[in-house]
mmCIF file of C-alpha atoms in Angstrom:
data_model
loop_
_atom_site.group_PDB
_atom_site.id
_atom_site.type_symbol
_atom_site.label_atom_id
_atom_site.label_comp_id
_atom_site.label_asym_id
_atom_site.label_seq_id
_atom_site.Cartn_x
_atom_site.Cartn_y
_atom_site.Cartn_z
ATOM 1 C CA UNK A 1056 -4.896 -7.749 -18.573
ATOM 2 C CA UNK A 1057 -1.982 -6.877 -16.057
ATOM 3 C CA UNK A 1058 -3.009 -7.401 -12.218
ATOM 4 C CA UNK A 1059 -2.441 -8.924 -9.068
ATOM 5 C CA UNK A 1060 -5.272 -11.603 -8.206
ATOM 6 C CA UNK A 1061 -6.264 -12.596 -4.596
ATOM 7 C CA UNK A 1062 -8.728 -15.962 -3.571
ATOM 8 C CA UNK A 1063 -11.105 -15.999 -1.110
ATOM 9 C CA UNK A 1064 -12.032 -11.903 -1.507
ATOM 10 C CA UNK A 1065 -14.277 -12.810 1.223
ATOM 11 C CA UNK A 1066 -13.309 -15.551 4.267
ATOM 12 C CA UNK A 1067 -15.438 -16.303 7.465
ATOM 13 C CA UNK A 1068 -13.650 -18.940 9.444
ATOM 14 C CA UNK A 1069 -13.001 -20.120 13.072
ATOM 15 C CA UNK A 1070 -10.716 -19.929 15.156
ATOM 16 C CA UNK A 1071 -7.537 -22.195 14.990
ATOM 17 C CA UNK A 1072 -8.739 -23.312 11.689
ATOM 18 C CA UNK A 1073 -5.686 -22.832 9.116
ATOM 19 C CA UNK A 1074 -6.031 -21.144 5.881
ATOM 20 C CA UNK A 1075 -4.357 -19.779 3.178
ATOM 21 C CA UNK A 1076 -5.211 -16.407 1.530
ATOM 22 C CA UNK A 1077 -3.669 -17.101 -2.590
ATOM 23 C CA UNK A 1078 -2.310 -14.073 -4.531
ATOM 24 C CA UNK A 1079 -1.024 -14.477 -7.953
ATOM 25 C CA UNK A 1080 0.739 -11.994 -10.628
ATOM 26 C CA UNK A 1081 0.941 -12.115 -14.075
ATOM 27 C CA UNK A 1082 3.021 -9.527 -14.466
ATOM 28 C CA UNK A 1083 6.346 -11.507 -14.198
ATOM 29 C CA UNK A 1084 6.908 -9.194 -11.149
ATOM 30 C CA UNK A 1085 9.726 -10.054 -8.874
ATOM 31 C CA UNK A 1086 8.174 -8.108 -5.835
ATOM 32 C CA UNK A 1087 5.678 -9.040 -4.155
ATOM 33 C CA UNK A 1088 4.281 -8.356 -0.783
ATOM 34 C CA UNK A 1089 1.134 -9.003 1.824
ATOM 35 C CA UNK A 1090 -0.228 -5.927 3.464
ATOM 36 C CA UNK A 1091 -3.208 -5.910 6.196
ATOM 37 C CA UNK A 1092 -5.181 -2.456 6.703
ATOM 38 C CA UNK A 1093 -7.318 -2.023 9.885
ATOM 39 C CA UNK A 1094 -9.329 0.924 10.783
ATOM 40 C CA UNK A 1095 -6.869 4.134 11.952
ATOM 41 C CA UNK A 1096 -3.831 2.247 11.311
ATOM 42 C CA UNK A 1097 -3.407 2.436 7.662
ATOM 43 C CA UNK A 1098 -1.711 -0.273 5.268
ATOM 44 C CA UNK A 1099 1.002 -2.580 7.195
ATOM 45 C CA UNK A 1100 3.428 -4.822 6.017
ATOM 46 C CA UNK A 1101 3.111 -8.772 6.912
ATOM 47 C CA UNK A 1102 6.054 -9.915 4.277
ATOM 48 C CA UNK A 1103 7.691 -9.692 1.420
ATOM 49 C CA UNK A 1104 9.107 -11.224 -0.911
ATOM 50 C CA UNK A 1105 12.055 -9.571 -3.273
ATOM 51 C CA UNK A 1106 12.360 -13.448 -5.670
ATOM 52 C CA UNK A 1107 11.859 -16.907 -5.548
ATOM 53 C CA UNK A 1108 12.324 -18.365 -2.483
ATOM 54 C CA UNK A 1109 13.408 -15.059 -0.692
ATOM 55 C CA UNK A 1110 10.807 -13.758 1.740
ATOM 56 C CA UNK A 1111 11.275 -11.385 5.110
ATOM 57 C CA UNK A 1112 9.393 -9.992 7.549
ATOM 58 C CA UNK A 1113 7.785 -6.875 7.260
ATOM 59 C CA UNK A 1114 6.349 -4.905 10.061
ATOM 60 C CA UNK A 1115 3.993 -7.311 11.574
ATOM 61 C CA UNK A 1116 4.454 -10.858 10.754
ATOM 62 C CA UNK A 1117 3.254 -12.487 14.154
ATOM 63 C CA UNK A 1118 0.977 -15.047 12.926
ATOM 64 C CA UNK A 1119 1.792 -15.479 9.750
ATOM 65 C CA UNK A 1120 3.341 -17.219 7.270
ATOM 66 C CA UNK A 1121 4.525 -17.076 3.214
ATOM 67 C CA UNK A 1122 6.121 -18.978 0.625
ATOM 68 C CA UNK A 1123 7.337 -18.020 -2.995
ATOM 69 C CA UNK A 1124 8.068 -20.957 -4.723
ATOM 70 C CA UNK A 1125 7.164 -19.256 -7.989
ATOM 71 C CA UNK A 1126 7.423 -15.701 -9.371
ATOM 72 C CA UNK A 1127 3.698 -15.304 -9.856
ATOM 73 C CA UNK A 1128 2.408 -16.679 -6.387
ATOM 74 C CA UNK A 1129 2.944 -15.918 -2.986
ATOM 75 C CA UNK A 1130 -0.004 -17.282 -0.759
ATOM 76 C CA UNK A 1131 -0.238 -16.127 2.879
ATOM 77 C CA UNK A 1132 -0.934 -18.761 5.345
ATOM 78 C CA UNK A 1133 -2.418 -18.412 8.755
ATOM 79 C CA UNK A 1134 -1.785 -21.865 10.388
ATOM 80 C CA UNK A 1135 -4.314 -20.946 13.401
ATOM 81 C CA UNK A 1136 -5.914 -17.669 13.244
ATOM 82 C CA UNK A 1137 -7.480 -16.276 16.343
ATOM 83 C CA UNK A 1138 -9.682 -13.045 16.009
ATOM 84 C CA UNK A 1139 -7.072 -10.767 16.061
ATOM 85 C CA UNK A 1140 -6.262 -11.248 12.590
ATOM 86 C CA UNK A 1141 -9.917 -9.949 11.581
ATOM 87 C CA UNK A 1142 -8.881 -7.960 8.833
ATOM 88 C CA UNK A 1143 -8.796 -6.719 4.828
ATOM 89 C CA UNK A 1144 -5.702 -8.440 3.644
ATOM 90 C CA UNK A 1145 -3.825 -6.696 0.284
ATOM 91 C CA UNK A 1146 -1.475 -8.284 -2.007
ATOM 92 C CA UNK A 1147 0.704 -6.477 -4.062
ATOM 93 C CA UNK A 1148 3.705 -6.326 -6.673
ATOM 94 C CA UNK A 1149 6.382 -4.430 -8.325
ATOM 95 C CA UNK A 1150 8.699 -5.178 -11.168
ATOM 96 C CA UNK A 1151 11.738 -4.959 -8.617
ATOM 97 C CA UNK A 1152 11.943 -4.408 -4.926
ATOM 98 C CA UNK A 1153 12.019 -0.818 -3.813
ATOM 99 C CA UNK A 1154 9.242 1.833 -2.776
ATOM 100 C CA UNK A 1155 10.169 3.598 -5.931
ATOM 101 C CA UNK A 1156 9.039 0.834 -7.815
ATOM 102 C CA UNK A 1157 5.461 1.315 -8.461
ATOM 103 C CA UNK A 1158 3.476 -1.217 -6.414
ATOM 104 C CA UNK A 1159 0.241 -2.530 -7.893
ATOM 105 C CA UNK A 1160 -1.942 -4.000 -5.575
ATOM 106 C CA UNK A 1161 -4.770 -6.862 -5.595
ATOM 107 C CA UNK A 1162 -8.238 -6.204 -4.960
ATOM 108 C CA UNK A 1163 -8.201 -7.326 -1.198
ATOM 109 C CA UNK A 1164 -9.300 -10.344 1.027
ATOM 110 C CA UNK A 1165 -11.563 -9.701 3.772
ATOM 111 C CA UNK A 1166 -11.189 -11.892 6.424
ATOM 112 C CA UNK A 1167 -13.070 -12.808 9.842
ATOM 113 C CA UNK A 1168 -12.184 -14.737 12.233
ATOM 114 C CA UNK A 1169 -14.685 -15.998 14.863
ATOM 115 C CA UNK B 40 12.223 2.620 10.628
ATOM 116 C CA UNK B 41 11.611 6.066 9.474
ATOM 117 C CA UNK B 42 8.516 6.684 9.079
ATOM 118 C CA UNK B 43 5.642 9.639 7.600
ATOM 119 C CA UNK B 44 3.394 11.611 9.035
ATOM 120 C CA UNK B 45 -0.305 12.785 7.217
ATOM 121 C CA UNK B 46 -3.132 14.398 8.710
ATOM 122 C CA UNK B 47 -5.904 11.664 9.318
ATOM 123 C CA UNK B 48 -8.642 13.642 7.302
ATOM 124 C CA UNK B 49 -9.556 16.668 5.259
ATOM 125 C CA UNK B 50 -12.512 17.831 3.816
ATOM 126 C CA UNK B 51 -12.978 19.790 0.790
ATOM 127 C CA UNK B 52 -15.708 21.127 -1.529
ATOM 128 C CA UNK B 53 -16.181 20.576 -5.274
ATOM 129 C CA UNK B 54 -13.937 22.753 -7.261
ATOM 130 C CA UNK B 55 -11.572 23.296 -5.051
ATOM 131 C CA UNK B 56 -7.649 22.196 -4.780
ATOM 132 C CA UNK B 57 -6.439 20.163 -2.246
ATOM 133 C CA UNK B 58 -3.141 19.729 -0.378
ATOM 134 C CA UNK B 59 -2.032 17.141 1.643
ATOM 135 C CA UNK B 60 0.764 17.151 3.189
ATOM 136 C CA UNK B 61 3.118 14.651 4.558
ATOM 137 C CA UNK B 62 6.301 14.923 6.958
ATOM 138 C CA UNK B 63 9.380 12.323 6.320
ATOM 139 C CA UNK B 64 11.666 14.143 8.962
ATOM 140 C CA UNK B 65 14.196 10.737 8.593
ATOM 141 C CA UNK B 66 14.409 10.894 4.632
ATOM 142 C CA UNK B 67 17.403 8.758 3.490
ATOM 143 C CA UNK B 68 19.256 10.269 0.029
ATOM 144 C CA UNK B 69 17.927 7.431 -1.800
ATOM 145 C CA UNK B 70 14.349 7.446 -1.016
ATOM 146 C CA UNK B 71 11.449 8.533 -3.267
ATOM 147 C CA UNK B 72 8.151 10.343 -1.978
ATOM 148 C CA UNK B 73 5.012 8.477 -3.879
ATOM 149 C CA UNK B 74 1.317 8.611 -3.410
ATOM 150 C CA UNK B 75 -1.307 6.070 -3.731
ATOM 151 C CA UNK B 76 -4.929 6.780 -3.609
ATOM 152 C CA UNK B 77 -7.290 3.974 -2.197
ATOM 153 C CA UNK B 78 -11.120 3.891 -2.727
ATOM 154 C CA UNK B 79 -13.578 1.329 -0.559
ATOM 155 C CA UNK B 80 -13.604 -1.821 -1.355
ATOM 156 C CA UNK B 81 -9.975 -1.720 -3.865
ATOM 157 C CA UNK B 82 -6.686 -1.924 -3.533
ATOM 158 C CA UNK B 83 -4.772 1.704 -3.211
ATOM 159 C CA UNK B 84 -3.484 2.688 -6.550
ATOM 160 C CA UNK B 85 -0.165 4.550 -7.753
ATOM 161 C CA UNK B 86 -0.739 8.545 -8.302
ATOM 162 C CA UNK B 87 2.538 10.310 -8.228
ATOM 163 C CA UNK B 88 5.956 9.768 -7.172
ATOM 164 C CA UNK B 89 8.780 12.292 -7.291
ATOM 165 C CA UNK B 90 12.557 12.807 -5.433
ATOM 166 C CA UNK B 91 12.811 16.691 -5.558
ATOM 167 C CA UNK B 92 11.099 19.767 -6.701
ATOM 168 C CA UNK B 93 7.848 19.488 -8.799
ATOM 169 C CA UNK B 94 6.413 16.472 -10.643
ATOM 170 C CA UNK B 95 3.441 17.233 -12.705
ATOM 171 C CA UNK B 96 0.701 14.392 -14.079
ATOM 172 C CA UNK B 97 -2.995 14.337 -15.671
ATOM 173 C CA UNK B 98 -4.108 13.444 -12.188
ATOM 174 C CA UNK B 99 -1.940 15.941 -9.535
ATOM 175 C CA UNK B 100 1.118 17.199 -8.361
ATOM 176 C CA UNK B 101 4.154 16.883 -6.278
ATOM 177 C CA UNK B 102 5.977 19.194 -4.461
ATOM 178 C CA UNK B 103 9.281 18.091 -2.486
ATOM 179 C CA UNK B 104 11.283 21.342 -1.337
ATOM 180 C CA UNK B 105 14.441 21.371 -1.185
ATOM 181 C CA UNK B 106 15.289 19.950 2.135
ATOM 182 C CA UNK B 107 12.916 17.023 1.574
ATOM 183 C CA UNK B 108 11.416 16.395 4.892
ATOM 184 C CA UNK B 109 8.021 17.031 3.614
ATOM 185 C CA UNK B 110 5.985 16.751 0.462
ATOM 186 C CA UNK B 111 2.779 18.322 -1.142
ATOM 187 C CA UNK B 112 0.575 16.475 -2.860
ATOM 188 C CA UNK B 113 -1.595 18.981 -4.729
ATOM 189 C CA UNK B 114 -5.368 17.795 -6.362
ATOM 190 C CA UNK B 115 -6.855 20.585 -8.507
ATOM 191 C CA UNK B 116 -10.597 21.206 -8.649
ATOM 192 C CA UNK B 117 -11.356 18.334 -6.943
ATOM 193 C CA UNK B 118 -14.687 16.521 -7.584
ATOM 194 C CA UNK B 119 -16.724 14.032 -5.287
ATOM 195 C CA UNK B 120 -15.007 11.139 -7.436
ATOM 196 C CA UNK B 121 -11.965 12.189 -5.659
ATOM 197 C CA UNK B 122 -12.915 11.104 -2.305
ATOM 198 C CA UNK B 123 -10.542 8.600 -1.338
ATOM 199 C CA UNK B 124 -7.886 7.612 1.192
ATOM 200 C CA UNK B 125 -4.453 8.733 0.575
ATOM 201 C CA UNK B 126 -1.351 7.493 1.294
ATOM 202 C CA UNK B 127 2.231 8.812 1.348
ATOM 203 C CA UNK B 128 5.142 6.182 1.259
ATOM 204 C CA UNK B 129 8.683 7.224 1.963
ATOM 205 C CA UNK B 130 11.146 4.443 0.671
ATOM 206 C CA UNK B 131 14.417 3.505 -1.477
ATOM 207 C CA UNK B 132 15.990 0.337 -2.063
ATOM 208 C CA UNK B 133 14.963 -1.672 0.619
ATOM 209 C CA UNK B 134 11.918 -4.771 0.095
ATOM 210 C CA UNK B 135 10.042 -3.673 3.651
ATOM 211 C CA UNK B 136 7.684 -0.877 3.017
ATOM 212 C CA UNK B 137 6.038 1.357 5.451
ATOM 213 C CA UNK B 138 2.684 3.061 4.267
ATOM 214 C CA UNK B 139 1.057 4.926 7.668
ATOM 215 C CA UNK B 140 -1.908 5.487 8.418
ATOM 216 C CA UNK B 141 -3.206 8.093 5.202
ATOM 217 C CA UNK B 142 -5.268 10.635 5.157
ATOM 218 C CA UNK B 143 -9.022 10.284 3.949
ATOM 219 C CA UNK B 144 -10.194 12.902 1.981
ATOM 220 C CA UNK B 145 -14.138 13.529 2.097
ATOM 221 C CA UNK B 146 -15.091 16.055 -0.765
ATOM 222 C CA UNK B 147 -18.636 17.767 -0.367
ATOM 223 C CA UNK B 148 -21.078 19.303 -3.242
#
């Protein structure tokens, strides 16, 4: 089955404590990207990553950190998360890079940070 | 960045159709309009994506007039399994995506 896979869905951690959220495709995707939704403002971009070994930052990377060292991973990694980063994390991919490239989209990590 | 505009919520009964609307004053010539629906607890999903006019699917359409600064996304007869959170995305060729803030959509019996 085609989909976008994301480990812990659920995370309950401490502050300062690093972790990495995985997200893995088996779609041979080149796309992929790391969204974070919070409550009123909607789905918003952390980074992205258009191939191997290309990321960039989307609209709010503060914090955060990638890598794509392969096509079908691209873990996000919070080397010391403070409780602003409380959040419901989304991976997702497309077959190219491009908004009119459909993006499919993992089932979410929910993290909290105390 | 340009960026869209959607009403935060609607409401809507069973049966009805729905329109949401979204304005992308700052469209560029190569972006598309597409919609994603999100229900709790999954990841938003692909509906409908068009450039101009009228797109048409099993699931809703599309309407981009002809100045493309807005967009229509139409639901017909919309049933409570339609609640959901939509979102409109605005984008071309470019890797950085901007989604907003969508519009929840709470239908009633």
């Amino acid at each position: 089955e085609a989909q976008v896979t994301q480990n812990p869905r659920y995370l309950i951690t401490v502050t300062g404590k690093k972790l990495t959220v995985t997200c893995s495709q088996n779609m041979n995707h080149e796309y992929m990207s790391w969204y974070r939704q919070d409550p009123g403002l909607g789905l918003r971009q952390i980074y992205y990553s258009m191939n191997v070994e290309v990321t960039d930052k989307g609209d709010v990377p503060e914090g955060y950190k990638v890598s794509r060292k392969e096509k079908r991973n691209f873990p996000l990694i919070l080397e010391s998360p403070s409780p602003n980063q409380t959040s419901l994390y989304f991976c997702a991919s497309s077959l190219i890079y491009g908004g009119h490239n459909e993006q499919f989209f993992g089932p979410g990590t929910r993290l909290t940070v105390l | 960045l340009a960026k869209t505009t959607q009403p935060i919520s609607m409401d809507s009964y069973e049966g009805q159709e729905v329109n949401i609307t979204c304005s992308h004053n700052n469209i560029a010539t190569n972006d598309y309009i597409t919609w994603y629906q999100q229900f709790p607890s999954q990841g938003p999903r692909f509906i409908i994506q068009g450039y101009k006019t009228k797109v048409t699917n099993e699931v809703a359409s599309l309407f981009i007039p002809a100045d493309r600064k807005s967009s229509t996304l139409s639901l017909p007869r919309v049933s409570l399994s339609d609640t959901a959170v939509y979102y409109c995305l605005m984008a071309g060729n470019t890797g950085k995506l901007i989604f907003g803030q969508g519009t929840t959509l709470q239908v009633k019996p």
